Short mmCIF file of C-alpha atoms in Angstrom, two decimals:
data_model
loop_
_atom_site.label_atom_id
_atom_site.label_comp_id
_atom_site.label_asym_id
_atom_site.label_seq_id
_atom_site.Cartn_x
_atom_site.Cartn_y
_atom_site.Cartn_z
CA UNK A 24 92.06 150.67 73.45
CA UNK A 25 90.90 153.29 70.97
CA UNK A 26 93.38 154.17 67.96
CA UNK A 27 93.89 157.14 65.21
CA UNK A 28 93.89 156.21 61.70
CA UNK A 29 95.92 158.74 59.74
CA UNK A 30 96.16 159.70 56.17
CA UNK A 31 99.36 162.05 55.77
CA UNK A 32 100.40 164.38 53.42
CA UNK A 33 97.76 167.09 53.93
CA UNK A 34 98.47 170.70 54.04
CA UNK A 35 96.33 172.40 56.37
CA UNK A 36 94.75 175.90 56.38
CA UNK A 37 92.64 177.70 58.75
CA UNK A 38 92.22 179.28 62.39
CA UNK A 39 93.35 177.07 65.28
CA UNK A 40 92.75 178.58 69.44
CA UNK A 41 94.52 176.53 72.01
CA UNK A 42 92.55 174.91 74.89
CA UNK A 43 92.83 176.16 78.35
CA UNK A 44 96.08 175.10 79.83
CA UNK A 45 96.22 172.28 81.66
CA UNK A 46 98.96 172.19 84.12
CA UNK A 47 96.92 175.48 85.47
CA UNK A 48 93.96 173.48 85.55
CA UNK A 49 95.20 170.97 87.90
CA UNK A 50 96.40 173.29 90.35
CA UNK A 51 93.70 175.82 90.37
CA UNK A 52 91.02 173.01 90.70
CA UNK A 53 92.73 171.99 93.91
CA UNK A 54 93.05 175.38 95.27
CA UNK A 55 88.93 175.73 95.48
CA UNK A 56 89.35 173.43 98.38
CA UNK A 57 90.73 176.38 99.87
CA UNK A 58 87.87 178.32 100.87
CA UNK A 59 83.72 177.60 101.41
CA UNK A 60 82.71 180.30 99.16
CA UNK A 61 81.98 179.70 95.40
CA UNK A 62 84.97 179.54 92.99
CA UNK A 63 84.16 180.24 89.02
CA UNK A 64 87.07 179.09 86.65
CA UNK A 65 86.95 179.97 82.57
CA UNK A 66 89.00 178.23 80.23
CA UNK A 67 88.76 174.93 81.49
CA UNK A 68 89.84 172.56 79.26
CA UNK A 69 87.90 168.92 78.47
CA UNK A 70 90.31 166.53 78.71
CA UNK A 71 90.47 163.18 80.70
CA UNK A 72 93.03 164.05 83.35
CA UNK A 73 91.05 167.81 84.24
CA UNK A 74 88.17 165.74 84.13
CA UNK A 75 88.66 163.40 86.19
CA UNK A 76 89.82 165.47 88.93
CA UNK A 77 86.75 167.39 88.70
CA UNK A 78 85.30 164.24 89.28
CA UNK A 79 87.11 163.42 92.12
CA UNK A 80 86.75 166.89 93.68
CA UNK A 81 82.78 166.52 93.64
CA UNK A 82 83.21 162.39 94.82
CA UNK A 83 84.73 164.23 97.80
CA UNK A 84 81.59 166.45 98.46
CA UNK A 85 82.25 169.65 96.01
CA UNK A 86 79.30 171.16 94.61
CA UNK A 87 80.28 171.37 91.01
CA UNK A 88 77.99 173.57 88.18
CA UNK A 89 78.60 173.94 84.54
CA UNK A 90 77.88 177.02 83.73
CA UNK A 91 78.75 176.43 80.37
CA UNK A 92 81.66 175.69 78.11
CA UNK A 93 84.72 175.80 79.95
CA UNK A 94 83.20 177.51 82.99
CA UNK A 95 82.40 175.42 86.08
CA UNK A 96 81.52 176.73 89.55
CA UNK A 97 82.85 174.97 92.62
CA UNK A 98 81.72 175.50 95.78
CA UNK A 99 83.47 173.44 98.64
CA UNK A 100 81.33 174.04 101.53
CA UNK A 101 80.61 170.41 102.53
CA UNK A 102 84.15 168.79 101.79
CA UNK A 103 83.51 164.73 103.17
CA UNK A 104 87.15 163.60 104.57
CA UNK A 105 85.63 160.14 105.17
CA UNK A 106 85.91 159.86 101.88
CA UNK A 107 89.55 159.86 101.84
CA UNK A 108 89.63 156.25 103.41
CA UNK A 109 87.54 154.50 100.73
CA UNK A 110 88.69 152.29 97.73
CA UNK A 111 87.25 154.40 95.78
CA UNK A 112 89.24 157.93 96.04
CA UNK A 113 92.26 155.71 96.19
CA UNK A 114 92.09 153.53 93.28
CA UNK A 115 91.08 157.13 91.44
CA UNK A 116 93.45 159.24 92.95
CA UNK A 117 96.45 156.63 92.36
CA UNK A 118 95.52 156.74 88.59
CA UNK A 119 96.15 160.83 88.32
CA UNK A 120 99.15 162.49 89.62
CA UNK A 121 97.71 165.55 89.71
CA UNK A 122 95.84 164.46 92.54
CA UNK A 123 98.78 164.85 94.90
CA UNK A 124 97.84 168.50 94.77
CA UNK A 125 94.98 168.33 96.60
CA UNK A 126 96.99 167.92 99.81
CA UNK A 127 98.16 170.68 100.26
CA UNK A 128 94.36 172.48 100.30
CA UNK A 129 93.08 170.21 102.25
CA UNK A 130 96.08 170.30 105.17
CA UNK A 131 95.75 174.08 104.72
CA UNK A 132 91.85 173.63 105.63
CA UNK A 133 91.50 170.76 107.65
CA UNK A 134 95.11 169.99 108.99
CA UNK A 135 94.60 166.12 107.81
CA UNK A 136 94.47 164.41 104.35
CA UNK A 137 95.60 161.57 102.60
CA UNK A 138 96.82 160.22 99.13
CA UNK A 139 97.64 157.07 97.49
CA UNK A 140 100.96 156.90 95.73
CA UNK A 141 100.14 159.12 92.55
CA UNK A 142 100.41 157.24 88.68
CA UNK A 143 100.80 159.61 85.64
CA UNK A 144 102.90 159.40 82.63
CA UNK A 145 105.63 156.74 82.07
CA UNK A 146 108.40 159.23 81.89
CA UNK A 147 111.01 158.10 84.10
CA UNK A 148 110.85 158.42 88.12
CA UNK A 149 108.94 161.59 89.19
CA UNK A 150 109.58 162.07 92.96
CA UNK A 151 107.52 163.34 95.49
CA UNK A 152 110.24 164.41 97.64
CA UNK A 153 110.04 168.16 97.54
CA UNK A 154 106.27 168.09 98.39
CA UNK A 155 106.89 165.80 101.39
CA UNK A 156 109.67 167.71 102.68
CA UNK A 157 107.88 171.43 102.12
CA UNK A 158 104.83 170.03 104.14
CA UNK A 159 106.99 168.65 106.34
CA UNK A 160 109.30 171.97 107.35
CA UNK A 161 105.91 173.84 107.43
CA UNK A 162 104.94 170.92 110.37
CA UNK A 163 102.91 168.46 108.84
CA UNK A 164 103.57 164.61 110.04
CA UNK A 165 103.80 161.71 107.38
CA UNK A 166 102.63 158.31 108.01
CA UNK A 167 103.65 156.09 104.75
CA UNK A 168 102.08 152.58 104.60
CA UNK A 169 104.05 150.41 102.28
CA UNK A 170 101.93 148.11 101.98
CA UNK A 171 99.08 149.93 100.98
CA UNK A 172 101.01 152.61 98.97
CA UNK A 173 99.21 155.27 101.74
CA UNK A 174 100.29 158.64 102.69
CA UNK A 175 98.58 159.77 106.31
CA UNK A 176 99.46 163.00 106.65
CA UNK A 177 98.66 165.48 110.16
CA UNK A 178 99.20 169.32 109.86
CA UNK A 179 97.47 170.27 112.62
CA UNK A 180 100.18 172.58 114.09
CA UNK A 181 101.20 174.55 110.53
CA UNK A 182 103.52 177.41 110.90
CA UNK A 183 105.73 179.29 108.55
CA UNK A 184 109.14 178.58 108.45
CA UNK A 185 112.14 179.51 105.85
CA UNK A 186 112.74 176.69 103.14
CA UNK A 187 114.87 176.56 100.17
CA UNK A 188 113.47 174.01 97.70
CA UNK A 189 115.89 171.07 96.67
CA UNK A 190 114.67 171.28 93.30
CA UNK A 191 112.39 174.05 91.24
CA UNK A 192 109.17 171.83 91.10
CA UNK A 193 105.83 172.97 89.78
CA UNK A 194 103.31 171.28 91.45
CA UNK A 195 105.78 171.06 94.54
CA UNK A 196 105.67 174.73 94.38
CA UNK A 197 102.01 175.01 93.72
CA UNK A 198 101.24 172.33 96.85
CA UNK A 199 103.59 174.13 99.40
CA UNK A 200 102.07 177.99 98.61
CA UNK A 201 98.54 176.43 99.31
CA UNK A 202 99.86 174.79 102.30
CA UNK A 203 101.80 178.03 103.52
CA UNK A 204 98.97 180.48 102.20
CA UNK A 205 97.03 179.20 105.61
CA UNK A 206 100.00 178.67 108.13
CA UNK A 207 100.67 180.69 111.24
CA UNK A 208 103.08 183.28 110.66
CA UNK A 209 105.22 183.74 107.40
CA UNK A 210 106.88 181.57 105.47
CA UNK A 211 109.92 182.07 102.76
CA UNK A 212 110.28 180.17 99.68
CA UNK A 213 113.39 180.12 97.60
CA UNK A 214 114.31 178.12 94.70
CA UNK A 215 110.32 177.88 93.91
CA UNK A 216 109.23 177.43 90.45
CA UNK A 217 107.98 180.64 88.46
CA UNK A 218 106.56 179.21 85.63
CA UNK A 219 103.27 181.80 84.51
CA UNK A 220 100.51 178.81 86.04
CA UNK A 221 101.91 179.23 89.21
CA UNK A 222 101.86 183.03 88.86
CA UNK A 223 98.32 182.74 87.67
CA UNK A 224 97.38 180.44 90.71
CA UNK A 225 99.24 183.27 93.11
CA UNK A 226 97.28 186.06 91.85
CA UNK A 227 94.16 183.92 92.30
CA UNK A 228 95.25 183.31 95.52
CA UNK A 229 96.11 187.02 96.26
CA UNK A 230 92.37 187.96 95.14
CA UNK A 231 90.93 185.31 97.46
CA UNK A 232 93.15 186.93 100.27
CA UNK A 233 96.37 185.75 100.52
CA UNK A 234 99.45 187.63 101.02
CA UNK A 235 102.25 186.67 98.58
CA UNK A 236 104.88 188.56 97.68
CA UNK A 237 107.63 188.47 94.80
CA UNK A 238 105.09 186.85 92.35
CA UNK A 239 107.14 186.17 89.10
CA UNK A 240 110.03 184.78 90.78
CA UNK A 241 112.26 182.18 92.54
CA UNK A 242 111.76 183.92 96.10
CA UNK A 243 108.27 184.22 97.39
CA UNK A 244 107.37 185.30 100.92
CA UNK A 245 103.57 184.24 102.19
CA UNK A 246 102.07 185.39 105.19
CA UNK A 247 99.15 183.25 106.76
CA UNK A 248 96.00 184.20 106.62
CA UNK A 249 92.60 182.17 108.35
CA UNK A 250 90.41 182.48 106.05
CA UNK A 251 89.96 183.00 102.13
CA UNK A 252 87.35 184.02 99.67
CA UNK A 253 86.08 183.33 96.47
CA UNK A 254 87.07 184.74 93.03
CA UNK A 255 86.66 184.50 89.88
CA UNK A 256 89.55 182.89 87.56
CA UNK A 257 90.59 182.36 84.18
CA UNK A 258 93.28 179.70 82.80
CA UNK A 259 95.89 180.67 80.37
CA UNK A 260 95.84 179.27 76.93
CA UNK A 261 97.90 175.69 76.99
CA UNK A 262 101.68 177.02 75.59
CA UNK A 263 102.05 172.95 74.79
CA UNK A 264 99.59 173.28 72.61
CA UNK A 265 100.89 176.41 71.20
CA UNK A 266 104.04 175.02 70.66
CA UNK A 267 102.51 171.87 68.89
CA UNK A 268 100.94 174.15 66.62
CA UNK A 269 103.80 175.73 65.39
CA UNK A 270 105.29 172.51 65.02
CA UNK A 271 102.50 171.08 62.78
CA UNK A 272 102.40 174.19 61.16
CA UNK A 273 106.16 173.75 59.71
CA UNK A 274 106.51 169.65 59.26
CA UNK A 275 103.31 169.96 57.33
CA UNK A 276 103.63 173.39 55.28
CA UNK A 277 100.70 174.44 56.45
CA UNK A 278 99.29 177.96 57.10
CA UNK A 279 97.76 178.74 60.24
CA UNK A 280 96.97 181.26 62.41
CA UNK A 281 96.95 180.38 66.14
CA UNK A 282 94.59 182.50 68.15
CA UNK A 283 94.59 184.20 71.75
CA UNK A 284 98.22 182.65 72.20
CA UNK A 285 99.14 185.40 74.96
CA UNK A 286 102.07 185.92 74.15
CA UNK A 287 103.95 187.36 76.55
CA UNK A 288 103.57 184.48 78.51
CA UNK A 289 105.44 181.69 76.22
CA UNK A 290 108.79 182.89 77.35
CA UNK A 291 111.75 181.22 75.23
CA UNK A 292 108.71 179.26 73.00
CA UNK A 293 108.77 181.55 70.00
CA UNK A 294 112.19 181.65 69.86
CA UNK A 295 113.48 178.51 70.08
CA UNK A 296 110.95 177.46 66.99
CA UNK A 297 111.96 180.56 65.08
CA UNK A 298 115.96 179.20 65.85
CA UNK A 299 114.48 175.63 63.46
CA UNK A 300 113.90 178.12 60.84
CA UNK A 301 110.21 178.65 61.23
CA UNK A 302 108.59 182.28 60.28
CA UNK A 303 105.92 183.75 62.28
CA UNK A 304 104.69 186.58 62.44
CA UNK A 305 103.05 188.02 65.97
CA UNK A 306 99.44 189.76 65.07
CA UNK A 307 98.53 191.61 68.39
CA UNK A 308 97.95 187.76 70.38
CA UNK A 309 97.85 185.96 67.69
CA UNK A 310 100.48 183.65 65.87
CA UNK A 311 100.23 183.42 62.16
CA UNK A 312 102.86 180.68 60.55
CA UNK A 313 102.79 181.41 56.55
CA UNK A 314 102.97 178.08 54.61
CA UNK A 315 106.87 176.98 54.64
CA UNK A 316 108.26 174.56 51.56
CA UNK A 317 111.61 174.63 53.85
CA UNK A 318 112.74 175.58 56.91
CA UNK A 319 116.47 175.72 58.29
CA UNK A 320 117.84 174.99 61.51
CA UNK A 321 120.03 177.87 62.95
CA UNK A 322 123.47 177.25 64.17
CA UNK A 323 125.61 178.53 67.54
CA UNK A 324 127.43 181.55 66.76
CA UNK A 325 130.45 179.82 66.20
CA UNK A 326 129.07 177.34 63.09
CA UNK A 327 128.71 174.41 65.51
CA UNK A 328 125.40 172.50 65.81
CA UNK A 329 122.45 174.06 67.63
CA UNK A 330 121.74 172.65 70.93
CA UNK A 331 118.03 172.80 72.33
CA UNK A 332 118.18 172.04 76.15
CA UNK A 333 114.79 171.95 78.56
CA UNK A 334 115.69 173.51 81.85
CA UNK A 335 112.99 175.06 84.51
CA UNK A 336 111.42 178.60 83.93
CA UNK A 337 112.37 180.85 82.58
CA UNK A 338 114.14 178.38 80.14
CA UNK A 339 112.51 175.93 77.93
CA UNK A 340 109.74 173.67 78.61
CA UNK A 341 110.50 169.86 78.77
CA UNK A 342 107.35 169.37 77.50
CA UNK A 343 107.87 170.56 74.20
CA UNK A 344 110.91 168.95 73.30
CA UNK A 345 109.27 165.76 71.69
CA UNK A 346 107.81 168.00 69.24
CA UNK A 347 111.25 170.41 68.84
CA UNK A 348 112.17 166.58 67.91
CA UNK A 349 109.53 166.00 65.64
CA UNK A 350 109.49 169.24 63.84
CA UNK A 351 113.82 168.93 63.18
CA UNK A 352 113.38 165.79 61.15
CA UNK A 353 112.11 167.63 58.11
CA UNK A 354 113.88 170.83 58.40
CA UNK A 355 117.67 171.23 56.90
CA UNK A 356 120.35 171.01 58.97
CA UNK A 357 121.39 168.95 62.43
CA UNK A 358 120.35 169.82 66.04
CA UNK A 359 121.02 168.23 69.39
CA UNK A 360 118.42 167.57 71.65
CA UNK A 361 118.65 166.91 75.66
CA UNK A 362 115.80 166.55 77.63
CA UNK A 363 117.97 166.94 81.21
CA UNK A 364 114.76 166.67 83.47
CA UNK A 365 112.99 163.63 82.52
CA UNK A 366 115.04 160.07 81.98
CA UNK A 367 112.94 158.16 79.46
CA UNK A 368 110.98 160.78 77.48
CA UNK A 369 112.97 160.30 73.89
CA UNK A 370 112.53 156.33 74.00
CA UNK A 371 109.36 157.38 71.35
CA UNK A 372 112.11 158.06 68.57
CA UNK A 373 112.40 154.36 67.68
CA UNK A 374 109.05 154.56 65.90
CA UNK A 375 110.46 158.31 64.24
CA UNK A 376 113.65 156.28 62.50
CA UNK A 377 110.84 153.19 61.42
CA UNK A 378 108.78 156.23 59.66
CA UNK A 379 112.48 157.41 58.05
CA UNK A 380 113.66 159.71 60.15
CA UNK A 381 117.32 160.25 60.43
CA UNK A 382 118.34 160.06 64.66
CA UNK A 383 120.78 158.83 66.74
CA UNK A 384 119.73 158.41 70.60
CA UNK A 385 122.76 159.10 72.45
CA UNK A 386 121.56 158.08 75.13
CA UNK A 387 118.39 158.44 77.46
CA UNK A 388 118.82 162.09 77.66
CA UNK A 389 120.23 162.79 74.26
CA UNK A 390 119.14 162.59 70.68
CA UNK A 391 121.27 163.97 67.49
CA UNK A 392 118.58 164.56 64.53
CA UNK A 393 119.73 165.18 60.91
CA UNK A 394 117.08 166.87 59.06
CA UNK A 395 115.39 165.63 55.75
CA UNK A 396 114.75 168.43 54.75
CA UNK A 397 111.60 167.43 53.17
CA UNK A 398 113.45 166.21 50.42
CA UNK A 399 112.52 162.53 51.86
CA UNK A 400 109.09 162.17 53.77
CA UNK A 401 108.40 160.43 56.56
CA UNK A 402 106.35 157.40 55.61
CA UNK A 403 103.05 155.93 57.81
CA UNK A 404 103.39 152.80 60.08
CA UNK A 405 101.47 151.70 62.93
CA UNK A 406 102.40 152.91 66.01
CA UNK A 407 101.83 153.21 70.17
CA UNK A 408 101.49 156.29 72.17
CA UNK A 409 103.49 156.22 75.28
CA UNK A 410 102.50 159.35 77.03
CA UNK A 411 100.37 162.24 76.51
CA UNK A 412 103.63 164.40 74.87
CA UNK A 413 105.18 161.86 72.50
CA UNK A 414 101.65 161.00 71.33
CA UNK A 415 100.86 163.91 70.10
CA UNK A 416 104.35 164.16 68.74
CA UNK A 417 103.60 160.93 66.82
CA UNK A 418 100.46 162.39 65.53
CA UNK A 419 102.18 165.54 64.18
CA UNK A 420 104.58 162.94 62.55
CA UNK A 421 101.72 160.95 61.04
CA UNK A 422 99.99 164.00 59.36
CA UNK A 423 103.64 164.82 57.89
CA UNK A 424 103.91 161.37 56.37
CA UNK A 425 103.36 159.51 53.54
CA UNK A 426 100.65 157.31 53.32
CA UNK A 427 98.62 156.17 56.35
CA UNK A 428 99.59 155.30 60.28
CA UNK A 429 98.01 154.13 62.39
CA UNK A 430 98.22 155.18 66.66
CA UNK A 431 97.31 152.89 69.30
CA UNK A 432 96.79 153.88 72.77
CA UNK A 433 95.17 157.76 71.96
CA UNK A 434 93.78 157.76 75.68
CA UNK A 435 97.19 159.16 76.73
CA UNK A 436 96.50 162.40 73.74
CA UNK A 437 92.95 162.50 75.31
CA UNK A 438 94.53 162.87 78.62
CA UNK A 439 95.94 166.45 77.40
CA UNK A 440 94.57 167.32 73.81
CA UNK A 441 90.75 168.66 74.00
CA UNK A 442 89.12 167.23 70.65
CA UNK A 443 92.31 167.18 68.74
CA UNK A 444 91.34 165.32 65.95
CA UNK A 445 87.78 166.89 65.54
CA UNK A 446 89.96 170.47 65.83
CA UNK A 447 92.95 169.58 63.00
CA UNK A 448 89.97 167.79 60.59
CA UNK A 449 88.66 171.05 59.78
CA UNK A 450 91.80 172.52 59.26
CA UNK A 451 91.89 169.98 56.54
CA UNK A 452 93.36 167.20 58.28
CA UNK A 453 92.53 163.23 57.88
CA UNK A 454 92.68 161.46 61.52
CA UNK A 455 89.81 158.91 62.30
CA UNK A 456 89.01 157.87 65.25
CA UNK A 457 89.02 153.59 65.40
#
């Protein structure tokens, strides 16, 4: 288990651009399944989860090319669906939960598939229910083995049908349109997620051949085609990483310009880090954060204490609100912040009070933080990485900090963070890599 050793205190200066994101990697990966022709993706980010399902995409029989960095060519003419029965593709698609998206390509393409239960992050229960149930009303057959954690799945017979999702999941979304994308007939999707990867991975889709319509919202209406093309695509910068930037940017009093952010696709992101006090300033698509001594958390209208809440697109990201955390415990002033989507995702905030920091955990969902505002520093322990978000929430503690900490566990940051501590060390950070 590899660790960070990091010396705190450091202000940092310089240039920073954000990998490709990727939660569009994951899904647009999967989608060259779709088709037989070539498939070119930019942007792709090198990071252990996008890896390995590149992996696992050419294990299955993809022909996979670097072009060069960041661009890969797939080409899924010879697709093996033997290999779906081996130890192998189960014991490695178990370990990533992205891999549940390559069902719905491959039922799309050859009506069969199958998946272990998928692992992932230690954030609570994750169902797989609205998947299941999309394939499901669009006529695929389940076949779960219980003892061998299995999912046989026939779609054979595919055919459009009406469904209104129980809940607004991405990658349910994402794994239903490439499903429906290939169905007979046409098929109606309310309540489906809208976030801007799974309007990139329609437009893709749309340039391949697909018919989609009402891109960019909850209602989308697909009609079946036989057969798609290839295309050329590329990802989105990663608005996590974005949004850790800014963080950094303020905790530390650092000045730093994040590059190529496109910003008109963070949505409420700006915002909600400009509502804890932090100045940007927007330089055509890039973010430039001047070097803050203080930084003051904004209040409801009425004087009472700001809430930040994480709630599907259009509203905020749940996967920024370990760093909203994070960045509140130095700035003046009290926030409250719920994480409603995901049950155990603040249980990382025991090691923020060890380092000094003023919180009170409500409960699983809730946290109360009381800012410092800088007039006490966080001080460096040693300290485990849960999942990929607190992690790097830790880490962007740690480089506040006085003195050193050190983080065990940094394969969950590697899972999500290309390079991170090569990238912030010349910005003038201090993180080793034990």
């Amino acid at each position: 288990m590899a660790s960070f050793e990091v010396k705190g205190g450091n202000k940092l200066n310089g240039e920073i651009t954000p990998q490709g994101a990727k939660n569009e990697a994951l899904q647009i990966i999967c989608a060259t399944l779709l088709t037989d022709q070539p498939m070119v993706i930019h942007n792709i980010p090198y990071i252990r989860d996008v890896n390995r399902l590149i992996e696992l995409v050419q294990d299955m029989g993809v022909e996979v090319t670097k072009l060069k960095e960041g661009t890969y060519r797939f080409h899924a003419i010879n697709v093996n669906l033997d290999y779906l029965a081996s130890a192998q593709y189960q014991q490695k698609a178990a370990s990533l939960r992205g891999s549940v998206m390559l069902l719905g390509p491959l039922l799309a393409r050859f009506g069969r598939s199958r998946i272990p239960k998928p692992g992932g992050d230690k954030i609570g229960r994750r169902r797989l229910d609205t998947h299941f149930l999309g394939f499901q009303q669009l006529g695929a057959k389940f076949n779960y083995d219980i003892k061998t954690n299995i999912y046989d799945v026939d779609a054979t017979q595919l055919k459009g049908t009406y469904m209104h999702l129980d809940e607004a999941s991405v990658t349910g979304t994402a794994n239903i349109i490439m499903t429906a994308v290939r169905a007979k007939g046409t098929t109606t999707l309310y309540h489906a997620a809208c976030e801007p990867y799974i309007q990139q991975l329609c437009q893709m889709l749309v340039r391949m051949g697909a018919k989609i319509e009402g891109i960019g919202s909850n209602l989308l209406k697909i009609q079946g085609v036989d057969k798609l093309g290839g295309t050329e695509h590329t990802l989105l910068p990663d608005m996590i990483e974005i949004g850790s930037f800014i963080g950094l940017a303020a905790i530390t009093g650092s000045e730093l310009t994040i590059k190529d952010c496109r910003i008109d696709q963070l949505g409420l992101i700006p915002h909600m880090f400009q509502r804890l006090g932090i100045q940007m300033e927007f330089k055509k698509d890039d973010i430039y954060i001047p070097a803050q001594d203080h930084y003051e958390i904004d209040t409801f209208m009425d004087g009472s204490i700001l809430t930040v809440a994480d709630a599907p697109w259009p509203g905020f990201t749940p996967d920024l609100m370990s760093i909203v955390l994070v960045t509140a415990t130095q700035a003046k002033g009290t926030v409250l912040v719920h994480q409603k989507m995901f049950e155990s995702r603040l249980f990382f905030v025991d090691k923020l009070i060890d380092m000094g920091a003023q919180i009170i955990l409500c409960d699983p969902h809730r946290a109360t933080v009381n800012g410092l505002n800088k007039q006490i520093m966080l001080r460096g322990i040693r300290m485990t990485s849960p999942d990929i978000r607190a992690g790097v929430a830790l880490l962007i503690a740690a480089l506040s900090a006085e003195g050193t900490s050190i983080i065990d566990n940094i394969e969950q940051i590697d899972r999500g963070y290309q390079y991170i501590d090569q990238r912030l060390n010349a910005l003038g950070a201090e993180i080793k890599r034990l």
